[in-house]
Every structure is written in C-alpha cells, then in structure tokens.
XYZ file of C-alpha atoms in Angstrom:
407
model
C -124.866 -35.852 -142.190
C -123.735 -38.108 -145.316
C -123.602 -36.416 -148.790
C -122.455 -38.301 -152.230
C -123.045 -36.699 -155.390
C -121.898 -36.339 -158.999
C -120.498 -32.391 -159.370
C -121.915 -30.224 -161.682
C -125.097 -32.513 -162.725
C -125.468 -32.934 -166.054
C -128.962 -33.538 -166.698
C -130.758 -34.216 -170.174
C -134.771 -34.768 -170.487
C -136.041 -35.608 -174.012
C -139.287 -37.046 -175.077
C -139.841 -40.769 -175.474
C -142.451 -43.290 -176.940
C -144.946 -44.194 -174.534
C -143.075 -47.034 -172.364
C -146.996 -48.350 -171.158
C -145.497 -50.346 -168.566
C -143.053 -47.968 -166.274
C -142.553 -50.539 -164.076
C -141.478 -53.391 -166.417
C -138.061 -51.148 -167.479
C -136.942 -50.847 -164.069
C -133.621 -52.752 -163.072
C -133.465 -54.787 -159.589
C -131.176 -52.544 -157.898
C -132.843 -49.760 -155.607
C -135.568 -48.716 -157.855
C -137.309 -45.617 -156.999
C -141.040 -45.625 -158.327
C -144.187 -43.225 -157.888
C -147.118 -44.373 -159.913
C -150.811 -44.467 -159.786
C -153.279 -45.526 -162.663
C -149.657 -46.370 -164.561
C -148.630 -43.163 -164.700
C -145.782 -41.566 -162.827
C -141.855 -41.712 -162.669
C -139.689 -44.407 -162.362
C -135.874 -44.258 -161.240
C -132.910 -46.283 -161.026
C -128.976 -45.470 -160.036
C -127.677 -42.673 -157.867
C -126.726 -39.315 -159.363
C -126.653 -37.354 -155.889
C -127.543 -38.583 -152.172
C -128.482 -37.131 -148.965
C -128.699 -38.547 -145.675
C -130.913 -35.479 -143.788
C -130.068 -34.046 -140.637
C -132.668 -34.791 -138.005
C -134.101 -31.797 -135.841
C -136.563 -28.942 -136.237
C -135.158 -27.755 -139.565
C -134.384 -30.842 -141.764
C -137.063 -29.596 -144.256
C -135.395 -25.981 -144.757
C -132.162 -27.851 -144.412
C -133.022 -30.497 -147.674
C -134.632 -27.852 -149.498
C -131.254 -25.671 -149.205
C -129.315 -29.145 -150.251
C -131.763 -29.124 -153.258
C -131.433 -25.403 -154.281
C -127.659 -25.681 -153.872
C -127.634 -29.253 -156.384
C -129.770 -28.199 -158.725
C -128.682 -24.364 -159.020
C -125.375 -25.399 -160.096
C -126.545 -28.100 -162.512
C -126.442 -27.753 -165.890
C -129.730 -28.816 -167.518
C -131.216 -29.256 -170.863
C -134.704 -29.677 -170.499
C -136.324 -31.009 -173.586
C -139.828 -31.054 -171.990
C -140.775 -28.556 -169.512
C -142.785 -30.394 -166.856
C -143.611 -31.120 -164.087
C -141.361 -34.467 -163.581
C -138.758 -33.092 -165.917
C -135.191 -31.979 -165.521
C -133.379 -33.894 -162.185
C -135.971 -35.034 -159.774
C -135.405 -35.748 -156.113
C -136.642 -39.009 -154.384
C -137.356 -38.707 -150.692
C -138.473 -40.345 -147.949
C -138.747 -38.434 -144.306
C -139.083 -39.896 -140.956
C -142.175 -39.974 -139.474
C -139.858 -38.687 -136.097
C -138.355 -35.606 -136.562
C -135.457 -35.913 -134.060
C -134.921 -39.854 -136.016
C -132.334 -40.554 -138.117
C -132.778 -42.205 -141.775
C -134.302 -39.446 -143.627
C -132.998 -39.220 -147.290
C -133.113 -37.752 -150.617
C -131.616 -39.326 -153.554
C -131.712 -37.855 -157.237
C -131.056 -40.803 -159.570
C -129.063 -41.047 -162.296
C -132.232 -42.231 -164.781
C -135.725 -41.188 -165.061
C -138.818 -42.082 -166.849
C -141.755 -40.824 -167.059
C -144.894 -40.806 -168.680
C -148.202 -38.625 -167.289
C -151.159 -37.305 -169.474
C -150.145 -39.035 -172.503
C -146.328 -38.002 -172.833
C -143.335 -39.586 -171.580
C -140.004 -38.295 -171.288
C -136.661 -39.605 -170.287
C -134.269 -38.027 -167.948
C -130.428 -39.020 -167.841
C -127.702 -37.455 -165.426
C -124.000 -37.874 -167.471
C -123.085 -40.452 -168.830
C -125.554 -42.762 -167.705
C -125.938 -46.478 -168.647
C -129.190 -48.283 -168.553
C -128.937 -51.511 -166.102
C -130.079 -55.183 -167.451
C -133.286 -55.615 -167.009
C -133.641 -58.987 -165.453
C -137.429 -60.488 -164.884
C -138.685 -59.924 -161.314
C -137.720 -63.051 -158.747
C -140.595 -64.584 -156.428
C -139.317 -64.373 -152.668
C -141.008 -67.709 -152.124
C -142.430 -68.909 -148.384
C -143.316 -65.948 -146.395
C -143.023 -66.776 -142.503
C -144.389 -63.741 -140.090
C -143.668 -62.774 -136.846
C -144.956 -60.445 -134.164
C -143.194 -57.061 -134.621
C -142.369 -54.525 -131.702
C -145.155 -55.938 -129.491
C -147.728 -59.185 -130.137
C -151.565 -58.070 -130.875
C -152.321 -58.582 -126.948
C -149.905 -56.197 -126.103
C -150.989 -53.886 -129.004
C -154.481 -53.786 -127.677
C -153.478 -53.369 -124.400
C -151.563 -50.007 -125.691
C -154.897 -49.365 -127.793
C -156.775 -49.384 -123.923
C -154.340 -47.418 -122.463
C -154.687 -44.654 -125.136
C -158.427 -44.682 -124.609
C -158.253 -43.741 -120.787
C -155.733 -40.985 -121.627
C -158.362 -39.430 -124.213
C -160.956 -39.934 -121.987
C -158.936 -38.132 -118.674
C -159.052 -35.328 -121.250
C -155.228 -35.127 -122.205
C -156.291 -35.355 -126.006
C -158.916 -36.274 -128.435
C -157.169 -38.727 -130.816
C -154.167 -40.402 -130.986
C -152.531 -42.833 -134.232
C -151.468 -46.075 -132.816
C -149.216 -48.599 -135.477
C -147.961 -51.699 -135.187
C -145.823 -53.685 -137.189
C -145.298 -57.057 -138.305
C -142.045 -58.865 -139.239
C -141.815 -61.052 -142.584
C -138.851 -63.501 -143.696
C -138.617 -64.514 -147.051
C -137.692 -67.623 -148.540
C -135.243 -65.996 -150.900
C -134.131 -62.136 -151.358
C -137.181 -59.889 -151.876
C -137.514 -58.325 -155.398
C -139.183 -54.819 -154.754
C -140.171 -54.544 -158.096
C -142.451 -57.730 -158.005
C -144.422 -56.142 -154.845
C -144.349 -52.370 -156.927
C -146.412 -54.618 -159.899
C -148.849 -56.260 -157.238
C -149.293 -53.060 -155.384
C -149.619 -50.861 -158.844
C -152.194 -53.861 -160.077
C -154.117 -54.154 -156.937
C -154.831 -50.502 -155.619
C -154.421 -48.450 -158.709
C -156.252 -45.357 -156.654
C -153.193 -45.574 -154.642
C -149.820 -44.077 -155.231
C -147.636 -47.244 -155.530
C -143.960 -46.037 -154.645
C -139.641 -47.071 -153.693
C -137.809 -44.747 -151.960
C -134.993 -46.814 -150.673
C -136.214 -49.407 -149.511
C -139.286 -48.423 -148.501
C -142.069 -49.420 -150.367
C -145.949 -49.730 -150.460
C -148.977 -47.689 -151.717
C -150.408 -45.308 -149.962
C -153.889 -43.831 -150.515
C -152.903 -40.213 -148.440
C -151.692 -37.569 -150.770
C -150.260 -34.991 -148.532
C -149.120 -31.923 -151.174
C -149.403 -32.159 -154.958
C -148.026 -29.260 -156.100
C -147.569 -27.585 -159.837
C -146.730 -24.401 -160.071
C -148.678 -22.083 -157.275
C -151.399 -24.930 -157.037
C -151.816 -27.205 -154.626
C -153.651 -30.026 -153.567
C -153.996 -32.625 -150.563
C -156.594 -35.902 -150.101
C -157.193 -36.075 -146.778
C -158.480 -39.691 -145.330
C -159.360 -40.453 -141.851
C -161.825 -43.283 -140.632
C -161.829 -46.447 -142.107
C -163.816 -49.568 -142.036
C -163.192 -52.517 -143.936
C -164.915 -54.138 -147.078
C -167.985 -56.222 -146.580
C -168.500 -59.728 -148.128
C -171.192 -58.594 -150.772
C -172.364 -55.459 -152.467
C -174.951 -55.727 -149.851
C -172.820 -55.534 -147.151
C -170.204 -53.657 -148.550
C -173.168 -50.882 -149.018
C -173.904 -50.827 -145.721
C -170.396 -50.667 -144.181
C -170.028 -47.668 -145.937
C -173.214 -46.318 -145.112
C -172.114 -47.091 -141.417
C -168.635 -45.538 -141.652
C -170.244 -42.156 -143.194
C -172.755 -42.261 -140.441
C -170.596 -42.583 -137.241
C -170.013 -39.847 -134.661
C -166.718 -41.257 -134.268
C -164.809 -41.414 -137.170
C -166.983 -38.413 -138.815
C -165.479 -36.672 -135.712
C -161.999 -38.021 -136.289
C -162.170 -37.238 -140.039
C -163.085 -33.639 -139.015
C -159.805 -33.187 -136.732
C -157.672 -34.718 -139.475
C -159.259 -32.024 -142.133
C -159.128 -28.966 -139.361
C -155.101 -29.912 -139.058
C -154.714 -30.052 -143.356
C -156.748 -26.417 -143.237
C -154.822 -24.650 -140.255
C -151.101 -26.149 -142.033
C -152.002 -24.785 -145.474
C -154.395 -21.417 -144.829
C -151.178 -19.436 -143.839
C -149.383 -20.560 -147.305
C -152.482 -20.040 -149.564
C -154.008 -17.118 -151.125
C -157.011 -19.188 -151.676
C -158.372 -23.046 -149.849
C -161.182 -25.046 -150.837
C -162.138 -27.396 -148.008
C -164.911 -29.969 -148.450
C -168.144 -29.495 -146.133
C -168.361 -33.173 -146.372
C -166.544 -35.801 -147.082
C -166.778 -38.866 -149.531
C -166.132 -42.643 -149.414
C -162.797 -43.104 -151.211
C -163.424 -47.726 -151.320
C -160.216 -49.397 -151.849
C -159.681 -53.406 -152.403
C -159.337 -54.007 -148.903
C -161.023 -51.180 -146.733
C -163.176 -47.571 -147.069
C -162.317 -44.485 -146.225
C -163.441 -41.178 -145.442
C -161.989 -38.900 -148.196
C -161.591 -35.061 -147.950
C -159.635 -33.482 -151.103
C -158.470 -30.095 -150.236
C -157.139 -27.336 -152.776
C -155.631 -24.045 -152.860
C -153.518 -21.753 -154.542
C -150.095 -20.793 -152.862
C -149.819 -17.251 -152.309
C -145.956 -17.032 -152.466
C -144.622 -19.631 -155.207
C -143.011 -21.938 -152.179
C -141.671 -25.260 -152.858
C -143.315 -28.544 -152.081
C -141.518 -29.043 -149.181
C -142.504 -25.780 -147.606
C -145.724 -27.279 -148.036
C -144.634 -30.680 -146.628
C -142.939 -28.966 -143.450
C -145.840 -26.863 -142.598
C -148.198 -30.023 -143.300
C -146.486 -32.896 -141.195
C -147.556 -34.477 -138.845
C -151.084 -34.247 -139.599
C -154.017 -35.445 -137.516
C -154.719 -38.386 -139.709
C -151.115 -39.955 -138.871
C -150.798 -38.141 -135.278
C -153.460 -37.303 -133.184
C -154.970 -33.763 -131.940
C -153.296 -31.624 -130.177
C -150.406 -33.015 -132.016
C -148.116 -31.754 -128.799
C -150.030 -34.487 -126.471
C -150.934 -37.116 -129.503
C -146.751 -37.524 -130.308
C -146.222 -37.697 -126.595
C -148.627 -40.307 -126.148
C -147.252 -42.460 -128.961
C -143.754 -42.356 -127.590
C -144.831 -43.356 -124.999
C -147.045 -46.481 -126.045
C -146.281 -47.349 -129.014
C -142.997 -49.055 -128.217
C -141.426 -48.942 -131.546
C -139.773 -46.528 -134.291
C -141.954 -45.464 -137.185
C -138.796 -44.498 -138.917
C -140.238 -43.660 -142.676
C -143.656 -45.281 -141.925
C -145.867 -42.330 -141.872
C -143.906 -39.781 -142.539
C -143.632 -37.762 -146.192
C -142.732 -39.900 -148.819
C -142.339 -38.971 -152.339
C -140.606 -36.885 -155.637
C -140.166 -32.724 -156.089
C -138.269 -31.515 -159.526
C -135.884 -28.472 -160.062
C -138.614 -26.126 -160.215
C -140.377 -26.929 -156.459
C -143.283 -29.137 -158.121
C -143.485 -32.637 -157.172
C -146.046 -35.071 -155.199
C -145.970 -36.286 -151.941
C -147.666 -38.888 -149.899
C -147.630 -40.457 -146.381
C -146.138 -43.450 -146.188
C -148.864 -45.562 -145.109
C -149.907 -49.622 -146.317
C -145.676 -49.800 -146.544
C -142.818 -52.124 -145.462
C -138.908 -52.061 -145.340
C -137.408 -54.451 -147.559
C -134.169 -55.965 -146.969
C -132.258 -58.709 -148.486
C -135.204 -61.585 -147.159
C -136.847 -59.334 -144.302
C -139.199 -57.093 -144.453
C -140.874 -54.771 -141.351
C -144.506 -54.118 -142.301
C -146.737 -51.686 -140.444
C -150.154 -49.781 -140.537
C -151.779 -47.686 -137.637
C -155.153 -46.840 -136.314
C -157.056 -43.768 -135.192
C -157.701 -44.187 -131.863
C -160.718 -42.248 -130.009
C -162.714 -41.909 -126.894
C -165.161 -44.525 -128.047
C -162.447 -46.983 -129.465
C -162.701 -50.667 -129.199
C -158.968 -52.338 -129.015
C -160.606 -55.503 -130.688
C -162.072 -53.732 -133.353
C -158.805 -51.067 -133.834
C -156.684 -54.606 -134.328
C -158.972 -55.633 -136.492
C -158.434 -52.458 -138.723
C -155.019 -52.531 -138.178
C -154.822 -56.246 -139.732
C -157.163 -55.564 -142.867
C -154.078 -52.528 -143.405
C -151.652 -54.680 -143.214
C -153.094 -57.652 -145.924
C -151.832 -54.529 -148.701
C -148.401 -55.729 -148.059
C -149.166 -59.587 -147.151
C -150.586 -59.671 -150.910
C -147.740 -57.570 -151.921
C -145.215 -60.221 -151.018
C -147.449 -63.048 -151.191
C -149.495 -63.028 -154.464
C-alpha cells in the first residue's frame, strides 16, 4: 500500500466563466479528464494519492481512504454540486487480486456541466503552462500478449468450453502494442477521442486513457443510473448497409441472448441496493463511429444513500466485461487469455466528497507511456461464436485508439 497526500486539504470551489474547451486548459503532465459532449471535469497535479490494496475488499478499503481524506478536509464549497468540492480520480483493476489500482485527488479542477462551470483548487495551487499538444509522429504496432492466430485459437477453445456446458459466455481481449516516434501527448488523443465519439465518455486516469461507451454507475444523490451494452457489430459502408447491420445485430439469437445475460448481471448487482429499478424490456441500438451496439440504460433509486463505489463494488465484474456465471467466465479467462487486463475493463472514473460521481468501464483504452502504448479491446464470446468474425470485432475496437494516436 503507497499513500502521499497533502494534510488537512484545503479545498476551494468557486464559479467560473464557461472555459468551452475543458480540454484545451489542461497542462501535459498527468492530466486526469472525464468528458462527454464537452462537458465534464478536467484535472491536473496531485493533492492526495492512493495506490489500493488488492483483494476482496479494496472497494470498502478506498472508500474508507476517501471518508478518512475528505472528513478531515477543510472545504469551502462555492457551488454545491455534483463535481464540486475535492474529487477523486480512479482507475480499478479489472483483477481484483492485481496490483495498480489507484485513486488520486488532484490539486486543480475544472468543470463545467449543464451550463455552469466551477473551479476547484487544493492550497496553494499554481496553474501549470499550458504548452500546445505534441504529435507522437510514426506509429509502428506490434502483436501484444499473443498474435491474432493465437487469439483465435483461444477464441475456439472458449467455444468448446461453453459448449461442454461449463458456461454460457465468456469476454476474451487482446491487446496490441504501439511505439511512437516521439513521447505520446495524452492530451492530443483526449481531443481526438472527445471529437470523434462524443457519445462516449472520453477520460485520463493515470495513464490510462480512451473512451468508453459503458457507463457502469452514475450516481447523484440516491439516484442512479447504468448503460448497459453488449453485442456489437460493426458499421456498414452506406446508410444502406449500415441499416441493415443494425437490423441484423437487433435480430440475432446470439448477441440478443448475450445482451440479456449482461442486463440480468446489472439487475441482480443493483436490485439489493435500490428501493426502486427500471430495466428496459428491450434494448436499443446505441451506433458509434466505428461499431453498434446493443444499449440497455438501467435506473433506480438507492434505498440507503450509499456511495458510488458501493455501487461500483456490488456492480463489477459484470457480464458484459466477464462472462456468466462470472465464477467459471474469470476462470476461463485466466486461463486463456494469456495476459493482464490490469485497468482495461475494470471501473474507471471520478466520485466527489459527497459519494456522487460517474463511473465507466474502461473499454476502447490504452496505457500510455513515454513512446509506448498497450492498446486492448475484448469480445463476447458464445456458443455460436466464429473466431474469424470475434477478431474481426476485436480489430474494429481497437481502430478507437489507432485514430486516437494516429489522426
């Protein structure tokens, strides 16, 4: 366990003109970002860190770190919400039992949501020289953890374990190694990202970045939401065709019946918390630049004012990033996956002083590091999958971050 932190906080929010471009006032060192349709909070500089414990209780053991931080803080709180006061960055690994979950509160935040914006400092802070964003230049890939042949051959082995019965779905990922021609600016792929899939939330949680379209928890007060997606197909190469892709994904047996274990796992995590759930009896095509999705969005109302992590903790791993029976599904994918996730789907995201905050799954991401960066993205494997057709998928998820660093 590794803590650093400034002792008592000192936190001040006050309101600010409208910064319309979050992104363009962040330094280049470690930014921390969550934004969708340009709205969102940005970070920069470290305030208080946390390297998490791994093991069964590394949620009840952050939010405790949290409580204890933020208890004996000493806020003035201009604004009032959600976002406001000291906010939290995190980033958990997909692997409990890994190591390199954090949670950093940074020393500066901005914000701007629902035509406000506020500003959030932690003692005396400074603000950083904005410098312009710096191209990496040539991008040469690699194979990752295991070459596409190999992948597939995983992808085949998966398939006879769901058909001997052991389980009915499994999340396979892969990942993909990049080199840069010069050190990689995270804030040029947070504009690309933010410009490209503005449905997405585009985030930095150190050193991971990306934009997922998952939503695990938002939560505001006793409210609570979660966009569940699970199967995907990928654009077509017209209207036409894109028309009847989706009409194709919406109409399969198999990933209507893998959408329906991902939205049965989101129901069973969050019925014990709520007082009241809204599930979907169908879902929707969420279409994205590069693939569609089916979409579930689930709401509820918590019936004991818990935190967003309580949410998080009760919500993680879920089908769409798993498999069903999650038990057999995590076995199976330490077993063939031959790799560690670390942050790649697992909970990524912000929660304030008061418990509210959003959180994704860190899907369509990448470590950046000086000029390397690990990309990844995983596919829903069933009884009737195709390991041709899942690497396929798999590629089309992994062109988010190819644009990303290549333009």
């Amino acid at each position: 366990m590794s803590v650093a932190l400034i002792r008592p906080l000192v936190v001040r929010t006050v309101a600010v003109s409208d910064p319309d471009d979050l992104l363009a006032r962040l330094p280049d060192a470690a930014p921390y970002a969550w934004i969708r349709h340009g709205e969102g909070l940005v970070g920069w500089g470290e305030a208080a860190r946390a390297a998490v414990p791994p093991g069964p209780g590394r949620f009840d053991w952050a939010r405790g770190w949290l409580s204890s931080l933020f208890a004996g803080a000493l806020i003035e709180d201009q604004v009032g919400v959600p976002g406001s006061g000291p906010v939290a960055f995190g980033s958990f690994t997909f692997d409990g039992d890994a190591q390199g979950t954090v949670l950093v509160v940074p020393r500066v935040v901005l914000a701007r949501r629902g035509g406000r914006a506020w500003l959030t400092t932690i003692g005396d802070s400074a603000f950083d020289l904005v410098t312009p964003p710096r191209e990496p230049g040539r991008i040469r890939y690699a194979d990752g953890s295991l070459t596409a042949a190999q992948w597939e051959h995983r992808v085949a082995r998966a398939v006879r374990r769901i058909k001997d019965g052991r389980l009915d779905k499994v999340v396979l990922a892969r990942d993909l190694t990049a080199v840069a021609e010069r050190d990689i600016d995270p804030r040029v792929l947070l504009g690309r990202l933010a410009e490209r899939y503005p449905e997405c939330y585009t985030f930095s949680v150190d050193g991971l970045v990306g934009a997922t379209p998952e939503l695990l928890v938002r939560h505001t007060g006793q409210a609570v939401e979660s966009l569940v997606l699970a199967g995907t197909t990928a654009r077509g190469g017209g209207p036409a065709d894109d028309a009847a892709r989706g009409a194709a994904l919406y109409a399969s047996q198999k990933d209507r019946h893998e959408h329906a274990c991902a939205v049965a796992s989101v129901r069973e995590a969050l019925a014990p918390l709520c007082s009241a759930l809204h599930v979907p009896d169908e879902p929707e095509l969420l279409v994205l630049p590069n693939v569609q999705h089916l979409a579930s969005r689930v709401t509820g109302r918590l019936s004991d004012g818990a935190s967003v992590l309580d949410v998080v903790a009760a919500m993680h791993p879920t089908a769409a990033v798993g498999g069903t029976p999650t038990g057999a599904a995590l076995g199976v994918i330490r077993e063939l996956e031959g790799m560690d996730r670390a942050g790649y789907a697992g909970p990524v995201g912000w929660i304030d002083s008061r418990g509210d905050g959003e959180w994704g799954i860190a899907l369509r991401c990448a470590y950046v590091s000086g000029r390397r960066a690990r990309l990844f993205a995983g596919c829903g494997i069933m009884a009737e999958s195709d390991p041709a057709a899942e690497l396929a998928e798999a590629q089309a998820k992994l062109r988010v971050m190819r644009y990303a660093l290549e333009g």
